[in-house]
Coordinates of C-alpha atoms in Angstrom, one line a residue:
M195 CA -24.2 -12.8 12.8
G196 CA -27.4 -14.8 12.3
R197 CA -27.1 -14.9 8.5
P198 CA -24.0 -16.9 7.5
Q199 CA -24.9 -16.5 3.8
L200 CA -24.2 -12.8 4.1
L201 CA -20.7 -13.3 5.5
L202 CA -18.8 -13.2 2.3
P203 CA -20.6 -10.2 0.7
L204 CA -20.2 -8.2 3.9
C205 CA -16.5 -9.1 4.2
A206 CA -16.1 -8.1 0.6
S207 CA -17.7 -4.7 1.3
V208 CA -15.6 -4.1 4.4
S209 CA -12.4 -4.9 2.4
L210 CA -13.4 -2.9 -0.7
L211 CA -14.7 0.1 1.2
G212 CA -11.6 0.2 3.5
G213 CA -9.3 0.3 0.5
L214 CA -11.5 2.9 -1.2
T215 CA -11.2 5.2 1.8
F216 CA -7.5 4.6 2.0
G217 CA -6.9 5.3 -1.7
Y218 CA -9.1 8.4 -1.8
K219 CA -7.6 10.0 1.3
L220 CA -4.1 9.2 0.0
A221 CA -4.5 10.8 -3.4
V222 CA -7.1 13.6 -2.8
I223 CA -4.3 16.1 -1.9
S224 CA -3.2 16.1 -5.5
G225 CA -6.2 18.2 -6.6
A226 CA -6.6 20.1 -3.3
L227 CA -3.0 21.4 -3.1
L228 CA -3.2 24.2 -5.7
P229 CA -6.4 25.8 -4.4
L230 CA -5.0 25.5 -0.9
Q231 CA -1.9 27.2 -2.1
L232 CA -3.9 30.0 -3.5
D233 CA -6.2 30.3 -0.5
F234 CA -3.6 30.2 2.2
G235 CA -0.5 31.5 0.3
L236 CA 1.5 28.4 1.2
S237 CA 5.2 28.3 0.7
C238 CA 7.0 25.2 -0.6
L239 CA 8.0 24.2 2.9
E240 CA 4.4 24.6 4.1
Q241 CA 3.1 22.5 1.3
E242 CA 5.6 19.8 2.1
L243 CA 4.5 19.9 5.7
L244 CA 0.8 19.7 4.7
V245 CA 1.4 16.7 2.4
G246 CA 3.8 14.9 4.7
S247 CA 1.6 15.2 7.7
L248 CA -0.6 12.4 6.5
L249 CA 2.5 10.2 6.1
L250 CA 3.6 11.1 9.6
G251 CA 0.2 10.1 11.0
A252 CA 0.3 6.8 9.1
L253 CA 3.8 6.1 10.5
L254 CA 2.6 6.8 14.0
A255 CA -0.3 4.4 13.6
S256 CA 2.0 1.7 12.3
L257 CA 4.0 2.0 15.5
V258 CA 1.2 1.9 18.0
G259 CA -1.7 0.4 16.0
G260 CA -0.7 -3.2 16.5
V261 CA -1.2 -3.0 20.2
L262 CA -4.6 -1.5 19.7
I263 CA -5.6 -4.2 17.2
D264 CA -4.5 -7.0 19.4
R265 CA -5.9 -5.5 22.6
Y266 CA -9.3 -4.2 21.5
G267 CA -9.9 -6.5 18.5
R268 CA -9.9 -6.0 14.8
K269 CA -13.5 -4.9 14.4
Q270 CA -13.3 -2.3 17.2
A271 CA -10.0 -1.0 15.7
I272 CA -11.7 -0.4 12.3
L273 CA -14.7 1.3 13.9
G274 CA -12.5 3.5 16.0
S275 CA -10.3 4.4 13.0
N276 CA -13.5 5.5 11.1
A277 CA -14.5 7.7 14.0
V278 CA -11.0 9.2 14.0
L279 CA -11.2 9.7 10.3
L280 CA -14.5 11.6 10.7
A281 CA -12.8 13.9 13.2
G282 CA -9.9 14.5 10.8
S283 CA -12.2 15.2 7.8
V284 CA -14.3 17.7 9.9
S285 CA -11.0 19.4 10.8
L286 CA -10.0 19.6 7.2
G287 CA -13.4 20.7 5.9
L288 CA -13.7 23.6 8.4
A289 CA -10.0 24.5 8.5
G290 CA -9.2 28.2 8.5
S291 CA -5.4 28.0 9.0
L292 CA -2.5 25.8 8.1
A293 CA -2.3 24.4 11.7
W294 CA -5.8 23.0 11.4
L295 CA -5.1 21.6 7.9
V296 CA -1.9 19.8 9.2
L297 CA -3.8 18.5 12.3
G298 CA -6.6 17.1 10.1
R299 CA -4.1 15.4 7.7
L300 CA -2.2 14.0 10.7
V301 CA -5.4 12.5 12.2
A302 CA -6.6 11.2 8.8
G303 CA -3.3 9.5 8.2
F304 CA -3.4 7.8 11.6
A305 CA -6.9 6.6 10.9
I306 CA -6.4 5.1 7.4
S307 CA -3.2 3.4 8.4
L308 CA -4.8 1.8 11.5
S309 CA -7.8 0.8 9.4
S310 CA -5.7 -0.7 6.6
M311 CA -3.9 -3.0 9.0
A312 CA -7.1 -4.1 10.9
C313 CA -9.1 -4.6 7.7
C314 CA -6.6 -7.1 6.2
I315 CA -6.3 -9.1 9.4
Y316 CA -10.0 -9.1 10.2
V317 CA -11.1 -10.3 6.8
A318 CA -8.3 -12.9 6.6
E319 CA -9.4 -14.4 10.0
L320 CA -13.1 -14.3 9.3
V321 CA -13.2 -16.2 5.9
G322 CA -12.0 -19.6 4.8
P323 CA -8.8 -20.4 2.9
R324 CA -10.5 -20.6 -0.5
Q325 CA -11.9 -17.1 -0.2
R326 CA -9.2 -15.4 1.8
G327 CA -7.0 -14.5 -1.1
V328 CA -9.7 -12.8 -3.1
L329 CA -11.3 -10.9 -0.2
V330 CA -8.1 -9.6 1.3
S331 CA -6.9 -8.6 -2.2
L332 CA -10.1 -6.6 -2.7
Y333 CA -8.5 -4.0 -0.4
E334 CA -5.9 -3.3 -3.1
A335 CA -8.7 -3.0 -5.7
G336 CA -10.4 -0.5 -3.4
I337 CA -7.3 1.5 -3.2
T338 CA -6.9 1.8 -6.9
L339 CA -10.6 2.7 -7.2
G340 CA -10.3 5.3 -4.5
I341 CA -7.4 6.9 -6.3
L342 CA -9.4 7.2 -9.5
L343 CA -12.4 8.5 -7.6
S344 CA -10.3 11.2 -6.0
Y345 CA -9.0 12.3 -9.4
A346 CA -12.5 12.4 -10.8
L347 CA -13.8 14.5 -7.9
N348 CA -10.7 16.7 -8.0
Y349 CA -11.4 17.4 -11.7
A350 CA -15.1 18.0 -11.1
L351 CA -14.5 20.4 -8.2
A352 CA -11.5 22.2 -9.6
G353 CA -13.5 25.3 -10.6
V354 CA -15.9 25.3 -7.6
P355 CA -15.2 28.0 -4.9
G356 CA -14.0 26.3 -1.8
G357 CA -14.0 23.0 -3.6
W358 CA -11.1 21.6 -1.6
R359 CA -13.3 21.4 1.4
H360 CA -15.7 19.1 -0.4
M361 CA -12.7 17.0 -1.6
F362 CA -11.6 16.3 1.9
G363 CA -15.2 15.8 3.2
W364 CA -16.2 13.0 0.8
A365 CA -13.8 10.6 2.4
V366 CA -16.3 10.1 5.1
A367 CA -18.9 8.4 2.8
P368 CA -17.1 5.1 2.2
A369 CA -16.0 5.0 5.9
L370 CA -19.6 5.3 7.1
L371 CA -20.7 2.6 4.6
Q372 CA -18.0 0.3 5.9
S373 CA -19.1 0.9 9.5
L374 CA -22.6 -0.1 8.5
S375 CA -21.3 -3.4 7.0
L376 CA -19.3 -4.1 10.2
S377 CA -22.4 -3.7 12.3
C378 CA -23.7 -6.9 10.7
L379 CA -20.5 -8.9 11.2
P380 CA -19.1 -10.7 14.3
A381 CA -16.4 -9.2 16.4
G382 CA -13.9 -11.8 15.1
T383 CA -12.9 -15.4 15.4
T384 CA -12.8 -17.2 18.7
E385 CA -9.6 -18.3 20.2
A386 CA -10.1 -21.8 19.1
A387 CA -11.2 -20.9 15.5
P388 CA -7.8 -21.3 13.9
C389 CA -7.8 -25.0 14.9
R390 CA -11.6 -25.6 14.5
D391 CA -10.9 -28.0 11.6
L392 CA -7.9 -29.8 13.2
I393 CA -7.9 -32.7 15.7
P394 CA -5.0 -33.4 18.1
L395 CA -3.2 -36.7 17.6
Q396 CA -2.3 -37.4 21.3
G397 CA -5.4 -39.2 22.3
S398 CA -8.4 -38.2 24.4
E399 CA -6.3 -37.7 27.5
A400 CA -4.4 -34.7 26.0
P401 CA -4.9 -31.7 28.2
K402 CA -6.6 -28.6 26.8
L403 CA -3.9 -26.2 25.6
A404 CA -3.7 -22.6 26.7
R405 CA -3.1 -20.2 23.8
P406 CA 0.5 -19.1 23.8
S407 CA 1.5 -15.5 24.4
Y408 CA 4.1 -13.5 22.5
S409 CA 5.9 -10.3 23.0
L410 CA 7.3 -8.1 20.3
L411 CA 10.8 -9.4 21.0
D412 CA 9.6 -12.9 20.0
L413 CA 9.5 -11.7 16.4
F414 CA 13.3 -12.0 16.5
R415 CA 13.6 -15.3 18.2
A416 CA 13.7 -18.9 16.9
R417 CA 10.5 -19.8 18.9
D418 CA 7.9 -21.2 16.5
N419 CA 10.2 -19.9 13.7
M420 CA 9.0 -16.3 14.4
R421 CA 12.4 -15.0 13.2
G422 CA 11.8 -16.7 9.8
R423 CA 8.3 -15.2 9.6
T424 CA 9.7 -11.7 10.3
V425 CA 12.4 -12.2 7.6
V426 CA 9.6 -12.9 5.1
G427 CA 7.4 -10.0 6.3
L428 CA 10.2 -7.4 6.4
G429 CA 11.7 -8.6 3.2
L430 CA 8.5 -8.2 1.2
V431 CA 7.7 -4.7 2.5
I432 CA 11.3 -3.4 2.1
F433 CA 11.8 -4.8 -1.4
Q434 CA 8.5 -3.5 -2.7
Q435 CA 9.7 0.0 -1.8
L436 CA 13.4 -0.4 -2.8
T437 CA 12.2 -1.2 -6.4
G438 CA 11.5 2.5 -6.6
Q439 CA 7.8 2.2 -7.3
P440 CA 6.9 5.6 -5.6
N441 CA 9.5 7.5 -7.7
V442 CA 9.0 5.7 -11.0
L443 CA 5.4 6.9 -11.0
C444 CA 6.6 10.5 -10.5
Y445 CA 8.2 10.2 -13.9
A446 CA 4.9 9.1 -15.6
S447 CA 3.8 12.5 -16.8
T448 CA 7.2 13.0 -18.5
V449 CA 6.9 9.7 -20.3
F450 CA 3.4 10.6 -21.5
H451 CA 4.6 14.0 -22.6
S452 CA 7.4 12.5 -24.6
V453 CA 5.1 10.3 -26.8
G454 CA 3.2 13.4 -27.9
F455 CA 0.6 14.1 -25.2
R456 CA 1.3 17.7 -24.7
G457 CA 0.2 20.2 -22.1
A458 CA -2.6 19.4 -19.6
S459 CA -3.5 16.1 -21.3
S460 CA -0.1 14.6 -20.4
A461 CA -0.6 14.7 -16.6
V462 CA -4.3 13.8 -16.9
L463 CA -3.4 10.7 -18.9
A464 CA -0.6 9.9 -16.5
S465 CA -3.0 9.8 -13.6
V466 CA -6.2 8.5 -15.1
G467 CA -4.6 6.2 -17.7
L468 CA -2.2 4.6 -15.3
G469 CA -4.9 4.4 -12.6
A470 CA -7.1 2.5 -15.0
V471 CA -4.1 0.1 -15.7
K472 CA -3.7 -0.4 -12.0
V473 CA -7.4 -1.3 -11.7
V474 CA -7.3 -3.9 -14.5
A475 CA -4.1 -5.5 -13.1
T476 CA -5.5 -5.6 -9.6
L477 CA -8.7 -7.3 -11.0
M478 CA -6.4 -9.9 -12.7
A479 CA -4.7 -10.5 -9.3
L480 CA -8.1 -11.2 -7.7
G481 CA -8.8 -13.9 -10.2
L482 CA -5.3 -15.5 -9.9
V483 CA -4.3 -15.2 -6.3
D484 CA -6.2 -18.3 -5.2
R485 CA -5.5 -20.2 -8.4
A486 CA -1.9 -19.4 -9.3
G487 CA -1.0 -18.7 -5.7
R488 CA 0.7 -15.9 -3.8
R489 CA 4.3 -17.0 -4.6
A490 CA 3.7 -17.3 -8.3
L491 CA 2.2 -13.7 -8.5
L492 CA 5.1 -12.3 -6.5
L493 CA 7.7 -14.0 -8.7
A494 CA 6.0 -12.9 -11.9
G495 CA 5.3 -9.4 -10.8
C496 CA 8.9 -8.8 -9.5
A497 CA 10.4 -10.2 -12.6
L498 CA 8.3 -7.9 -14.8
M499 CA 9.1 -4.9 -12.6
A500 CA 12.8 -5.7 -13.0
L501 CA 12.6 -5.9 -16.8
S502 CA 10.3 -2.8 -17.2
V503 CA 12.1 -0.4 -14.9
S504 CA 15.5 -1.5 -16.4
G505 CA 13.9 -0.8 -19.8
I506 CA 13.0 2.8 -18.8
G507 CA 16.6 3.2 -17.6
L508 CA 18.0 1.9 -20.9
V509 CA 15.8 4.2 -22.9
S510 CA 16.9 7.2 -20.9
L511 CA 20.5 6.2 -21.5
T512 CA 19.8 6.4 -25.3
V513 CA 17.7 9.6 -25.2
P514 CA 19.6 12.5 -23.5
M515 CA 17.8 14.3 -20.7
D516 CA 17.9 17.6 -18.9
S517 CA 16.9 18.5 -15.3
G518 CA 14.1 20.9 -14.5
P519 CA 13.3 23.3 -11.7
G520 CA 13.3 22.1 -8.2
C521 CA 10.3 23.8 -6.6
L522 CA 7.0 25.4 -7.3
A523 CA 6.9 29.0 -8.2
A524 CA 5.9 31.4 -5.4
P525 CA 2.2 31.3 -4.5
N526 CA 0.0 34.0 -5.9
A527 CA 0.4 36.9 -3.5
S528 CA -2.9 38.3 -4.4
G529 CA -4.8 35.1 -3.6
P530 CA -7.5 35.0 -1.0
S531 CA -6.6 34.8 2.7
G532 CA -8.3 31.4 3.1
L533 CA -10.5 32.4 6.1
P534 CA -13.3 30.0 6.9
G535 CA -16.2 30.5 4.5
D536 CA -14.0 32.4 2.0
S537 CA -14.8 30.9 -1.3
S538 CA -13.4 33.5 -3.6
L539 CA -10.9 31.6 -5.7
P540 CA -9.3 33.4 -8.6
Q541 CA -10.3 32.3 -12.1
R542 CA -7.7 29.9 -13.5
P543 CA -7.5 27.0 -15.9
V544 CA -8.0 23.5 -14.7
T545 CA -4.7 22.2 -13.4
P546 CA -3.8 18.6 -14.4
H547 CA -3.4 16.1 -11.7
P548 CA -0.1 14.4 -10.9
P549 CA 0.5 10.7 -11.5
P550 CA -1.3 8.4 -9.1
T551 CA 0.2 7.0 -6.0
T552 CA 0.9 3.4 -5.8
R553 CA -0.2 0.9 -3.1
Q554 CA -0.1 2.0 -1.0
N555 CA -1.0 -0.2 0.5
P556 CA -2.1 -0.7 3.9
G557 CA 1.1 -0.6 3.1
E558 CA 1.5 1.5 0.3
P559 CA 2.4 5.0 1.4
G560 CA 1.7 7.8 -0.9
L561 CA 4.2 9.9 -2.7
P562 CA 6.2 12.2 -0.5
A563 CA 5.6 15.9 -0.2
S564 CA 8.3 16.9 -2.6
K565 CA 7.1 14.5 -5.3
K566 CA 3.5 15.5 -5.1
I567 CA 4.2 19.2 -5.1
K568 CA 6.5 19.1 -8.0
T569 CA 4.2 17.3 -10.4
L570 CA 1.6 20.1 -10.2
T571 CA 3.6 22.4 -12.4
A572 CA 6.1 21.9 -15.2
P573 CA 7.7 18.5 -14.9
P574 CA 10.6 18.8 -12.4
W575 CA 12.2 15.6 -13.6
P576 CA 14.4 15.2 -16.6
V577 CA 12.5 15.6 -19.9
L578 CA 12.7 13.0 -22.6
G579 CA 13.6 13.9 -26.1
T580 CA 15.8 16.9 -25.5
A581 CA 17.7 17.7 -28.7
T582 CA 21.4 17.2 -28.5
P583 CA 24.1 16.6 -31.1
T584 CA 24.1 12.9 -30.3
S585 CA 20.4 12.4 -30.2
P586 CA 18.9 9.6 -32.3
S587 CA 16.8 10.4 -35.4
A588 CA 13.2 11.5 -35.0
P589 CA 11.7 8.0 -35.8
E590 CA 14.1 6.4 -33.4
R591 CA 13.3 8.8 -30.7
A592 CA 9.6 8.2 -31.2
A593 CA 10.1 4.5 -31.0
L594 CA 12.1 4.8 -27.8
H595 CA 9.5 7.1 -26.3
W596 CA 6.8 4.6 -26.9
A597 CA 9.0 1.8 -25.6
A598 CA 9.3 3.8 -22.3
L599 CA 5.6 4.2 -22.2
V600 CA 5.1 0.5 -22.6
C601 CA 7.6 -0.2 -19.9
M602 CA 5.8 2.2 -17.6
M603 CA 2.5 0.4 -18.2
V604 CA 4.2 -3.0 -17.5
F605 CA 5.8 -1.7 -14.4
V606 CA 2.4 -0.4 -13.0
S607 CA 0.7 -3.6 -13.9
A608 CA 3.4 -5.8 -12.4
F609 CA 3.3 -4.0 -9.1
S610 CA -0.5 -4.1 -9.0
F611 CA -0.8 -7.9 -9.4
G612 CA 2.4 -8.7 -7.5
F613 CA 3.7 -6.7 -4.6
G614 CA 0.7 -4.5 -4.3
P615 CA -2.0 -6.9 -3.1
V616 CA 0.0 -10.0 -2.2
T617 CA 2.4 -8.5 0.3
W618 CA -0.4 -7.6 2.7
L619 CA -2.2 -10.8 2.1
V620 CA 0.9 -12.8 3.1
L621 CA 1.4 -10.6 6.1
S622 CA -2.1 -11.3 7.3
E623 CA -1.5 -15.0 7.1
I624 CA 1.9 -15.9 8.4
Y625 CA 1.8 -14.8 12.0
P626 CA 0.0 -16.5 14.9
V627 CA -3.3 -14.8 15.9
E628 CA -1.9 -13.8 19.3
I629 CA 0.6 -11.4 17.8
R630 CA -0.8 -10.9 14.3
G631 CA -1.8 -7.2 14.9
R632 CA 1.5 -6.2 16.4
A633 CA 3.6 -8.1 13.8
F634 CA 1.6 -6.6 10.9
A635 CA 2.1 -3.1 12.3
F636 CA 5.8 -3.7 12.9
C637 CA 6.3 -4.7 9.3
N638 CA 4.1 -1.8 8.1
S639 CA 6.2 0.7 10.0
F640 CA 9.2 -0.5 7.9
N641 CA 7.1 -0.1 4.8
W642 CA 6.4 3.6 5.5
A643 CA 9.9 4.3 6.7
T644 CA 11.5 2.7 3.6
N645 CA 9.1 4.6 1.4
L646 CA 10.2 7.8 3.0
L647 CA 13.9 6.9 2.7
V648 CA 13.6 5.9 -1.0
S649 CA 11.6 9.0 -1.8
L650 CA 13.8 11.5 0.0
S651 CA 17.0 10.0 -1.6
F652 CA 15.6 10.1 -5.2
L653 CA 16.9 13.6 -6.1
D654 CA 20.3 13.0 -4.4
L655 CA 20.6 9.7 -6.2
I656 CA 19.8 11.3 -9.6
G657 CA 22.4 14.0 -8.9
A658 CA 25.0 11.4 -8.0
I659 CA 24.6 8.8 -10.7
G660 CA 22.0 10.2 -13.1
L661 CA 18.4 9.2 -13.8
S662 CA 19.2 6.4 -16.1
W663 CA 21.4 4.6 -13.6
T664 CA 18.9 5.3 -10.9
F665 CA 16.3 3.3 -12.8
L666 CA 18.8 0.6 -13.6
L667 CA 19.7 0.4 -9.9
Y668 CA 16.0 -0.1 -9.1
G669 CA 16.0 -2.9 -11.7
L670 CA 18.9 -4.6 -9.9
T671 CA 17.0 -4.3 -6.6
A672 CA 14.0 -6.0 -8.2
V673 CA 16.3 -8.8 -9.3
L674 CA 17.5 -9.2 -5.7
G675 CA 13.9 -9.1 -4.5
L676 CA 13.1 -11.9 -7.0
G677 CA 15.8 -14.0 -5.5
F678 CA 14.5 -13.3 -2.0
I679 CA 11.0 -14.4 -2.9
Y680 CA 12.2 -17.6 -4.5
A681 CA 14.3 -18.5 -1.5
F682 CA 12.2 -17.4 1.5
V683 CA 8.5 -16.9 0.6
P684 CA 6.4 -20.1 0.9
E685 CA 3.1 -20.8 -0.9
T686 CA 0.1 -20.3 1.3
K687 CA -2.9 -20.7 -1.1
G688 CA -5.7 -23.1 -0.1
Q689 CA -4.4 -23.5 3.5
S690 CA -6.1 -22.6 6.7
L691 CA -4.3 -20.2 9.1
A692 CA -3.4 -23.1 11.4
E693 CA -1.9 -25.1 8.5
I694 CA 0.2 -22.0 7.5
D695 CA 1.3 -21.7 11.1
Q696 CA 2.5 -25.3 11.1
Q697 CA 4.2 -24.9 7.7
F698 CA 6.3 -22.1 9.1
Q699 CA 7.2 -24.0 12.2
K700 CA 8.6 -26.8 10.0
R701 CA 10.5 -24.6 7.6
R702 CA 14.3 -24.6 7.8
F703 CA 15.2 -21.2 6.4
A704 CA 15.0 -19.4 9.7
L705 CA 18.1 -17.5 10.6
S706 CA 19.0 -19.8 13.5
F707 CA 22.6 -20.1 14.6
G708 CA 22.2 -22.8 17.2
P709 CA 20.5 -26.1 17.5
R710 CA 16.9 -25.8 16.4
R711 CA 14.4 -26.4 19.3
R712 CA 11.2 -28.3 18.6
S713 CA 8.0 -26.5 19.2
A714 CA 6.1 -27.4 22.4
R715 CA 2.8 -27.3 20.5
I716 CA 0.8 -30.5 20.0
P717 CA 0.9 -31.6 16.3
Y718 CA -2.3 -31.5 14.3
T719 CA -3.5 -33.0 11.1
R720 CA -6.6 -32.6 9.0
I721 CA -8.9 -35.7 8.9
E722 CA -12.0 -36.5 7.0
V723 CA -15.2 -37.1 9.0
S724 CA -18.1 -38.7 7.3
A725 CA -21.6 -37.2 7.6
A726 CA -22.9 -40.4 9.2
S727 CA -20.6 -40.2 12.1

């Protein structure tokens, strides 16, 4: 690079801008969907197709992106994804039909998913162990800022004719800035970089080792404890979704409405207010991830998620609830046709935005189509505070409503300093460099698939056991996740990637049903070398 002193600032900008692009593209549909409905006369099914196409593109990227990242390198994968994002944004900005909108969203989803995986791996490999936690976690901070930025622009452009075209187009700006930062950074670490601070102990006659090669099937084998690493990776991504974090946030506007924020202010506060809470909690994680450690943040976050989501469930048991409508009203038949260049939007009041998506992480998929659509109108979820003969008194109801609001804030905060940033940091650390891209993508595909399963089963689960027991079930899942983290997830703070690799090779929790084979690798240890030598 020529200027080593610029390495950390440039890596920070790559991570932050990558997350900003991801968060913005994930959440921008919340403000663009209503004008698109009016312009194109979209039915409920067409809106679900439009919103879900980004998730489909992201899932496809998680299936094939690992091969691209390992074959062409992390930097080239990020630059390529930014070029694909540019093509998708142009398709969305100039779209004159639903087909072009879906294609643009599909391409954009592929791009942000590929970039999210490559960014975390690239930054983790490029910086030292003392900076790795903060710089990789900056990606999560970028996501939360991107979500807030999308809501701000959605609000500003809500009354502008053809404003949805500008909403989609602005996603290109952070991607271009990220590409500029990447042009000043090296392509990546060399093959020997993971062991540059380690010296072999077998004497000077030890032959030079060839780097091992791995196939995708090795993720399920006992070799180098790859099976144990896969247990950790899959467990983290699956439990972060099974705690119900996409669905709990769908309920945010109802909770805000119940404590007295009526009408449009309810959804605005649910999006902007919770988004601000996410930013603050993520900034806390940045300061603690290399001090308290990854394991401590995961344990604390999961424990608070279990308590808070169970608290919401207990409140809803006390305060009776009713169910609302299941779909949007029919689109305005008299709305414009949505031809290219047609900017004649009917006059309408500003529509509140739905609650923010959660991490989505490289790994944090956005809310599914049905959830995003429903939050644009009257809350489809059960409404707190419905009067019934057995309802508590008014002061008791008010106290319970505020308790639910506090639980919602705690839940959002706990996810944002626990599962949100740390899951993807751990995934970028635990696998050998030769298979890191494919392994990360493999776990990411389960993240998207589990998110889709949890989201699509939400309404059926409510119908079967009720909303209160659904939240209590999420609380139980969080307790199980807490046990999983305690038993299987090691602490990796302050360790080089080579040291983490050795730590996993020595661990005994791998699901091995036969005699454990010793690794063929030469053992390494860190030694101190004086400056005089």
